[in-house]
Amino acid sequence: MIKPFPFHSDLRDYFKKQDKTWSWFSEEKIKAEQQEAFKTDLLKNSYRIDPDTEPKVYEILNVAKDKLGIIVPITIYQSQSMDGNNAGVVFFDNEAHIILSGTILKLLNEDELLVLFGHELSHIVLFSLENGDFEITNRIINTIASDSSSELFYYETARLYQLYTELFCDLGALKVSGSLETTIQTLVKLNTGLEKVSAESYLKQANEILERIEKGSNGETHPENFIRAKALEIFEKDNSGYYSKTEKIISGKTDLHQLNLFNKKLVFDTTKELISIILKPKWAQSEYCHALYKQYFANSAIRTDAFIDAVFKLKIENSRKNLKEYYAYVMLDFALCDPDLKEAFIGHILDIAEQLSLQEEMKWILKKELNLTEKNYKSFAENCTKTLNTILESDQENTY
């Protein structure tokens, strides 16, 4: 049995803790009149494919149903729209409908059509698991994300939930077909319209792309095909490490402008830890610095146990450039808040930046914000370091 991604489970657990929200969405079901309205609209805008006229298509569909353990009756439709080759599934408690668009039935052979049905039916599998928990979660996050007053991290969370759903369904397609090559070929054929493709060649192409980028998926509803193909290969070769490796590819390094419900908290906690590290020396704990800390975190004290270790370094390392610059700006904010400590404090944050491999970002920001040229930056940094060393060497000052 294929499993939901940790992201699916984490988001489900998050919303389940919100009793009123979870209870309301659990009880809110699609009403009979809504189902009838949907089916009427479907009949108006598509051609219903009957088992009597296309017995082979339904035979393939039934193979996919049996392999996934799906028992609800399913009807297939061909959309009148020609907006590319695509497929979708809509299901209720006691029936489901698969809608095809484009030239899918001509483009795909029988094995590839089995892959397609396996993918679409896996949506039913996921949303039926654990008493429909993941379908409820899907409705909650998409309802919140579609509200114009919601914060952007909800939209990003909904986007990621959808991407992981599609990858789950790709695993269902692989399970049904039993062939990595056929599953990848089907993905590529659907997206290119080509009648003949090579899964092996496309996997080489996918690896080349992934070597060149650090950002994760930009997909709105589906991951890019090269990510989907690579994820399937990972599952075949390293089943135990599939979820962690695939999540790393989807998410990429943490992006300040694409925070979701979970890494938003990670950035918040990392910021607090970084500031606590900055303010750990006693000489840095001035009245100005404490006042600024309260502006960042009004209701919590400075962490006395914060320090730079391998775990903390990894949090910084796994950040995109815009987030690294944010951390550098946070450090500079404290360095400039107390005029009496300015030079020593800049020497201090230069030292921390070096330990966290943020020298490049810190140098760029100092030059920009303090109007330093390349020529005078070096002497400025040296003077700041000397001032810091004077404090550190003083008998009157206990550093920690």
Coordinates of C-alpha atoms in Angstrom, one line a residue, residues 88-344:
G88 CA -9.5 14.5 -14.2
V89 CA -11.6 12.6 -11.7
V90 CA -14.6 13.7 -9.6
F91 CA -16.0 11.3 -7.1
F92 CA -18.8 11.2 -4.6
D93 CA -19.7 8.7 -1.9
N94 CA -21.1 6.1 -4.3
E95 CA -19.8 7.0 -7.8
A96 CA -17.0 8.6 -9.7
H97 CA -16.5 10.2 -13.1
I98 CA -13.3 10.4 -15.2
I99 CA -13.1 13.2 -17.7
L100 CA -10.7 13.0 -20.6
S101 CA -9.7 15.9 -22.8
G102 CA -7.7 16.1 -26.0
T103 CA -6.7 13.0 -28.0
I104 CA -5.8 10.8 -25.1
L105 CA -7.6 7.7 -26.4
K106 CA -5.7 8.0 -29.7
L107 CA -2.4 9.0 -28.2
L108 CA -2.0 6.3 -25.5
N109 CA -1.7 2.6 -26.0
E110 CA -3.4 0.1 -23.7
D111 CA -0.5 -0.1 -21.2
E112 CA -0.3 3.7 -21.1
L113 CA -4.0 4.1 -20.7
L114 CA -3.7 1.8 -17.7
V115 CA -1.1 4.2 -16.2
L116 CA -3.5 7.1 -16.8
F117 CA -6.4 5.4 -15.0
G118 CA -4.1 4.3 -12.2
H119 CA -3.2 7.9 -11.6
E120 CA -6.7 9.2 -11.6
L121 CA -8.1 6.5 -9.5
S122 CA -5.3 7.1 -6.9
H123 CA -7.0 10.4 -6.1
I124 CA -10.0 8.3 -4.9
V125 CA -7.6 6.1 -2.9
L126 CA -5.9 9.0 -1.1
F127 CA -9.2 10.8 -0.3
S128 CA -10.7 7.6 1.0
L129 CA -7.9 6.8 3.4
E130 CA -8.5 7.1 7.2
N131 CA -12.2 7.9 6.9
G132 CA -11.6 10.6 4.3
D133 CA -9.2 12.7 6.4
F134 CA -7.1 13.8 3.5
E135 CA -10.1 14.8 1.4
I136 CA -11.3 16.9 4.4
T137 CA -7.8 18.4 4.7
N138 CA -7.8 19.2 1.0
R139 CA -11.1 21.2 1.3
I140 CA -10.0 23.1 4.4
I141 CA -6.6 24.3 3.0
N142 CA -8.0 25.2 -0.4
T143 CA -10.9 27.1 1.2
I144 CA -8.5 29.1 3.3
A145 CA -6.1 29.6 0.5
S146 CA -8.8 30.9 -1.9
D147 CA -9.9 33.6 0.5
S148 CA -8.3 36.9 -0.6
S149 CA -7.8 37.9 3.0
S150 CA -5.7 34.9 3.8
E151 CA -1.9 35.2 4.2
L152 CA 0.2 34.0 1.3
F153 CA 1.7 31.1 3.3
Y154 CA -1.7 29.4 3.2
Y155 CA -1.7 29.6 -0.6
E156 CA 1.8 28.0 -0.6
T157 CA 0.7 25.3 1.7
A158 CA -2.3 24.5 -0.5
R159 CA 0.0 24.4 -3.6
L160 CA 2.4 22.0 -1.9
Y161 CA -0.5 19.8 -0.7
Q162 CA -1.7 19.5 -4.4
L163 CA 1.8 18.7 -5.7
Y164 CA 2.3 15.9 -3.1
T165 CA -1.2 14.6 -4.0
E166 CA -0.1 14.3 -7.7
L167 CA 3.1 12.5 -6.7
F168 CA 1.0 10.1 -4.6
C169 CA -1.1 9.4 -7.6
D170 CA 1.9 8.8 -9.7
L171 CA 2.9 6.1 -7.3
G172 CA -0.6 4.6 -7.7
A173 CA -0.1 4.6 -11.5
L174 CA 3.3 2.9 -11.1
K175 CA 1.7 0.3 -8.8
V176 CA -1.1 -0.4 -11.3
S177 CA 1.2 -0.6 -14.4
G178 CA 4.2 -2.3 -12.7
S179 CA 6.5 -0.6 -15.2
L180 CA 8.6 2.5 -14.5
E181 CA 9.3 2.9 -18.2
T182 CA 5.7 2.9 -19.2
T183 CA 4.7 5.2 -16.4
I184 CA 7.3 7.8 -17.4
Q185 CA 6.5 7.4 -21.1
T186 CA 2.8 8.1 -20.4
L187 CA 3.7 11.3 -18.5
V188 CA 5.9 12.6 -21.3
K189 CA 3.4 11.7 -24.1
L190 CA 0.6 13.5 -22.3
N191 CA 2.6 16.6 -21.9
T192 CA 4.3 16.7 -25.3
G193 CA 1.7 15.0 -27.6
L194 CA 4.5 12.9 -29.0
E195 CA 3.6 9.4 -30.1
K196 CA 6.9 7.9 -29.3
V197 CA 9.2 8.8 -26.4
S198 CA 12.1 7.2 -24.4
A199 CA 11.8 7.0 -20.7
E200 CA 15.5 6.4 -20.4
S201 CA 16.4 9.5 -22.3
Y202 CA 14.0 11.6 -20.3
L203 CA 15.4 10.4 -17.0
K204 CA 18.9 11.6 -18.2
Q205 CA 17.4 14.9 -19.1
A206 CA 15.7 15.1 -15.7
N207 CA 19.0 14.5 -13.9
E208 CA 20.7 17.2 -15.9
I209 CA 18.0 19.7 -14.9
L210 CA 18.1 18.8 -11.2
E211 CA 21.9 19.3 -11.2
R212 CA 21.5 22.9 -12.4
I213 CA 18.8 24.2 -10.0
E214 CA 18.5 24.6 -6.3
K215 CA 14.9 25.7 -6.2
G216 CA 12.1 23.2 -5.9
S217 CA 8.9 22.9 -8.0
N218 CA 7.2 25.9 -9.4
G219 CA 4.2 23.9 -10.4
E220 CA 0.8 25.4 -9.5
T221 CA -1.2 22.1 -9.6
H222 CA 1.3 19.5 -10.8
P223 CA 5.1 19.1 -10.3
E224 CA 7.2 19.6 -13.4
N225 CA 7.5 16.4 -15.5
F226 CA 11.2 16.1 -14.8
I227 CA 10.5 16.0 -11.1
R228 CA 7.7 13.5 -11.4
A229 CA 9.9 11.2 -13.5
K230 CA 12.8 11.5 -11.1
A231 CA 10.5 10.8 -8.1
L232 CA 9.3 7.6 -9.8
E233 CA 12.8 6.5 -10.4
I234 CA 13.7 7.2 -6.7
F235 CA 10.8 5.1 -5.6
E236 CA 11.9 2.2 -7.8
K237 CA 15.5 2.3 -6.6
D238 CA 15.3 3.5 -3.0
N239 CA 11.8 2.8 -1.6
S240 CA 12.8 3.5 2.0
G241 CA 14.3 6.9 1.2
Y242 CA 11.6 7.9 -1.3
Y243 CA 9.6 10.4 0.8
S244 CA 12.5 12.4 2.3
K245 CA 14.4 12.6 -1.0
T246 CA 11.3 13.6 -3.0
E247 CA 10.3 16.2 -0.5
K248 CA 13.7 17.7 -0.8
I249 CA 13.3 18.0 -4.6
I250 CA 9.8 19.5 -4.3
S251 CA 10.7 22.0 -1.7
G252 CA 14.2 22.9 -2.6
K253 CA 16.0 25.3 -0.3
T254 CA 13.8 27.4 2.0
D255 CA 12.6 30.5 0.1
L256 CA 11.8 33.6 2.0
H257 CA 9.1 34.5 -0.5
Q258 CA 7.5 31.0 -0.6
L259 CA 7.0 30.1 3.0
N260 CA 4.3 27.6 4.0
L261 CA 2.6 26.8 7.2
F262 CA 5.5 24.6 8.4
N263 CA 8.7 26.3 7.2
K264 CA 7.3 29.7 8.3
K265 CA 7.6 28.4 11.8
L266 CA 11.1 27.1 11.1
V267 CA 12.2 30.6 9.9
F268 CA 10.6 32.1 13.0
D269 CA 12.4 29.7 15.3
T270 CA 15.7 30.1 13.4
T271 CA 15.5 33.9 13.7
K272 CA 14.9 33.7 17.4
E273 CA 17.9 31.3 17.8
L274 CA 20.1 33.5 15.7
I275 CA 19.3 36.6 17.7
S276 CA 19.9 34.7 20.9
I277 CA 23.3 33.7 19.6
I278 CA 24.1 37.3 18.7
L279 CA 23.1 38.6 22.1
K280 CA 24.8 35.8 24.1
P281 CA 27.9 37.9 25.0
K282 CA 27.3 40.0 28.1
W283 CA 28.7 43.1 26.4
A284 CA 26.1 42.8 23.7
Q285 CA 23.2 42.8 26.1
S286 CA 22.7 46.6 26.2
E287 CA 19.4 48.3 26.9
Y288 CA 19.1 49.2 23.2
C289 CA 19.6 45.5 22.2
H290 CA 17.1 44.3 24.7
A291 CA 14.5 46.8 23.5
L292 CA 15.1 45.7 19.9
Y293 CA 14.7 42.1 20.9
K294 CA 11.3 42.9 22.4
Q295 CA 10.3 44.4 19.1
Y296 CA 11.0 41.1 17.5
F297 CA 9.7 38.8 20.2
A298 CA 7.6 40.6 22.7
N299 CA 6.5 37.6 24.7
S300 CA 9.6 35.5 25.0
A301 CA 13.0 35.7 26.6
I302 CA 16.3 35.4 24.9
R303 CA 17.4 31.8 24.7
T304 CA 20.4 31.2 26.9
D305 CA 21.1 27.7 25.4
A306 CA 21.4 28.9 21.8
F307 CA 24.7 28.2 20.1
I308 CA 26.2 27.5 16.6
D309 CA 26.3 23.8 16.0
A310 CA 26.0 21.5 12.9
V311 CA 22.2 21.5 13.2
F312 CA 22.0 25.3 13.2
K313 CA 24.5 25.6 10.4
L314 CA 22.4 23.2 8.3
K315 CA 19.3 25.4 8.8
I316 CA 21.2 28.3 7.3
E317 CA 22.8 26.2 4.6
N318 CA 19.3 25.0 3.5
S319 CA 18.2 28.5 2.8
R320 CA 18.0 30.3 -0.5
K321 CA 19.9 33.5 -1.1
N322 CA 17.0 35.7 -0.3
L323 CA 16.6 34.1 3.1
K324 CA 20.3 34.2 3.8
E325 CA 20.2 37.9 3.1
Y326 CA 17.3 38.2 5.5
Y327 CA 19.3 36.6 8.3
A328 CA 22.2 38.9 7.5
Y329 CA 19.9 41.9 7.8
V330 CA 18.6 40.7 11.1
M331 CA 22.2 40.6 12.4
L332 CA 22.9 44.1 11.1
D333 CA 19.7 45.4 12.7
F334 CA 21.2 44.6 16.1
A335 CA 24.7 45.8 15.2
L336 CA 23.4 49.3 14.5
C337 CA 20.8 49.6 17.3
D338 CA 23.3 50.8 19.9
P339 CA 25.7 53.6 18.7
D340 CA 28.2 52.9 21.5
L341 CA 28.6 49.3 20.4
K342 CA 28.4 49.7 16.6
E343 CA 32.0 48.9 15.6
A344 CA 32.4 46.0 18.0

